Tab-separated table of C-alpha atoms in Angstrom:
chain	number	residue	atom	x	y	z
J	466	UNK	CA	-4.840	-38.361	-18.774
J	467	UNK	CA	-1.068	-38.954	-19.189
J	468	UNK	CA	0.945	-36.151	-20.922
J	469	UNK	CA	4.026	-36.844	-22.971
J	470	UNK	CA	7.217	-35.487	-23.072
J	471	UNK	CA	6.575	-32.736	-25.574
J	472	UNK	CA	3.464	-31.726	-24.555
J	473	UNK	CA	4.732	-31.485	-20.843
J	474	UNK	CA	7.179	-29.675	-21.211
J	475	UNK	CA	6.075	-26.533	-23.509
J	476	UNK	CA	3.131	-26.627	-20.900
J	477	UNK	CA	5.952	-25.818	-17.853
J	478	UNK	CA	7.937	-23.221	-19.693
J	479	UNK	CA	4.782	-21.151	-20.286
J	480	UNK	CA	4.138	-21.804	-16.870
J	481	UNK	CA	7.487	-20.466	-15.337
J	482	UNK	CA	7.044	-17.767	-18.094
J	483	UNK	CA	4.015	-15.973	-16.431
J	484	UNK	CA	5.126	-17.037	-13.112
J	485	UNK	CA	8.445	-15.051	-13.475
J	486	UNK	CA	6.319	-12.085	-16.167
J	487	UNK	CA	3.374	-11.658	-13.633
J	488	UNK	CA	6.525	-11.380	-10.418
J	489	UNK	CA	8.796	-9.057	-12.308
J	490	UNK	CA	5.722	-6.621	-13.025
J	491	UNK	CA	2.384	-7.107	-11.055
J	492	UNK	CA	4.664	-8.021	-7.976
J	493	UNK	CA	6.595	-4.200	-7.524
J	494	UNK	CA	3.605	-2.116	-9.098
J	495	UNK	CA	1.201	-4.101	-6.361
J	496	UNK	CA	3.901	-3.151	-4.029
J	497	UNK	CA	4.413	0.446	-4.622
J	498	UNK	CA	0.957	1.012	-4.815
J	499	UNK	CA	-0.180	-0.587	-1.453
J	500	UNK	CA	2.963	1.693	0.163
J	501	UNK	CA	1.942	4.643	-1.205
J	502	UNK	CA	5.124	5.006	-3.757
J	503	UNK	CA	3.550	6.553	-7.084
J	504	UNK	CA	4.377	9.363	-9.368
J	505	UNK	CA	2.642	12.547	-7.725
J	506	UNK	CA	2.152	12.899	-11.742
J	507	UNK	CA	-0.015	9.707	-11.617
J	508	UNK	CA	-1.631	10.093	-8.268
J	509	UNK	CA	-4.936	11.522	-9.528
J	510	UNK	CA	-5.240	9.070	-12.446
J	511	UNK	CA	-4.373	6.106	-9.863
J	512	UNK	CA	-6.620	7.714	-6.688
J	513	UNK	CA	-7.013	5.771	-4.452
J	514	UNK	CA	-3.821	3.978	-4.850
J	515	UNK	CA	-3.569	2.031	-1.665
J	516	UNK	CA	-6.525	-0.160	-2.688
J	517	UNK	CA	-5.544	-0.263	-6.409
J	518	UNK	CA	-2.624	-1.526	-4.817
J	519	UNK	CA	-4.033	-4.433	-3.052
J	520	UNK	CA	-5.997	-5.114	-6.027
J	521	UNK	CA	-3.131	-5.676	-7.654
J	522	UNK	CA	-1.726	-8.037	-5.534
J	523	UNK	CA	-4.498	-10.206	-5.291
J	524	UNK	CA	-4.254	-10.404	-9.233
J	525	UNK	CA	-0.590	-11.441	-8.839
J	526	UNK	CA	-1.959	-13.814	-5.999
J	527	UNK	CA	-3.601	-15.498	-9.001
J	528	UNK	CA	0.244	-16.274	-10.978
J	529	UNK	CA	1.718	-18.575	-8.453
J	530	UNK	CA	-2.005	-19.915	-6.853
J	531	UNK	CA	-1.998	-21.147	-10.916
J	532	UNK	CA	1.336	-22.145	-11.631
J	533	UNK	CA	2.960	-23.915	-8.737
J	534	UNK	CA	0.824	-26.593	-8.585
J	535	UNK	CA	1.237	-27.765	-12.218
J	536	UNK	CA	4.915	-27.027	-11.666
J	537	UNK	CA	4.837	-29.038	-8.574
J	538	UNK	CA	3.135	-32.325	-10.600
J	539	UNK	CA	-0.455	-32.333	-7.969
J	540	UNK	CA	-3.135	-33.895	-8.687
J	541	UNK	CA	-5.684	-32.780	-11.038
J	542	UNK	CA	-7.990	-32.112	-7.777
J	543	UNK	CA	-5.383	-29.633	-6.416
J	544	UNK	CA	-4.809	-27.849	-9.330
J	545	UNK	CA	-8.608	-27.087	-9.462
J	546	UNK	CA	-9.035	-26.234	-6.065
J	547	UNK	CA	-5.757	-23.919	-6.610
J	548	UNK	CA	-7.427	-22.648	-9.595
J	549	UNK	CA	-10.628	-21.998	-8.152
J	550	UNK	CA	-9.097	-20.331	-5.177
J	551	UNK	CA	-6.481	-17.653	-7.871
J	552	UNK	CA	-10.161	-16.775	-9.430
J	553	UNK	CA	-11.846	-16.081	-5.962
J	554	UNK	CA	-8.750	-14.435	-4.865
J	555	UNK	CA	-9.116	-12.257	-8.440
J	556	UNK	CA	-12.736	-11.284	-8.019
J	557	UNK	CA	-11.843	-10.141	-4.988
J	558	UNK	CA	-9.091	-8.059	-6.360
J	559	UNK	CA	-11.813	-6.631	-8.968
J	560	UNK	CA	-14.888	-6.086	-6.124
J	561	UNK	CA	-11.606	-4.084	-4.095
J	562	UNK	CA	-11.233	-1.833	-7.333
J	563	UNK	CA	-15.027	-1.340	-8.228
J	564	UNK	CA	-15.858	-0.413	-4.167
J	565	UNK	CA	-12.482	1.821	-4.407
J	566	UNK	CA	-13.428	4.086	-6.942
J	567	UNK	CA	-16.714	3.823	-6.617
J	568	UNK	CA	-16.467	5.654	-2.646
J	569	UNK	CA	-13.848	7.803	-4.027
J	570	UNK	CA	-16.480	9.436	-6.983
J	571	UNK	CA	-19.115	9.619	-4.394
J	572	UNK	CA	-17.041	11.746	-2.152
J	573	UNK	CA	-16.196	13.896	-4.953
């Protein structure tokens, strides 16, 4: 399948768009959350933030494991394994969550 011109390149702005959205949000909130750096105001909403946190990274994981290999031009076998890997990487990040809170209630 050969893309033209201006298909291609609409397809690598949105691209660098949630490469850049998903790194200037997901990236520092994933962050803060893994170190321990929240509101005390949102620490009981967010309990327990260090695996939230690292659920939220894996998420982010998902941005670039989807975007740099279009924006790279690999072949279509790389960006499915890439693909396949950001939603692995992403259920992971969900199964973190769900065991998270779901210890956290049980101790309650």
């Amino acid at each position: 399948m050969h893309l033209s011109t201006e298909t291609w390149v609409p397809m690598m702005i949105w691209q660098w768009i949630g490469l850049v959205g998903f790194s200037v949000t997901l990236l520092p909130a994933g962050i803060a959350l893994l170190t321990g750096h929240v509101p005390k105001r949102l620490r009981p909403r967010l309990d327990p933030v260090r695996p939230r946190g690292l659920a939220v990274l894996c998420f982010y994981a998902a941005a670039p494991l989807n975007a740099i290999p279009r924006l790279a031009g690999a072949s279509p076998l790389i960006t499915l394994a890439a693909t396949g890997l950001a939603m692995v990487v992403t259920l992971a990040g969900c199964t973190v969550v769900i065991v998270a809170v779901h210890r956290t209630r049980a101790a309650r």
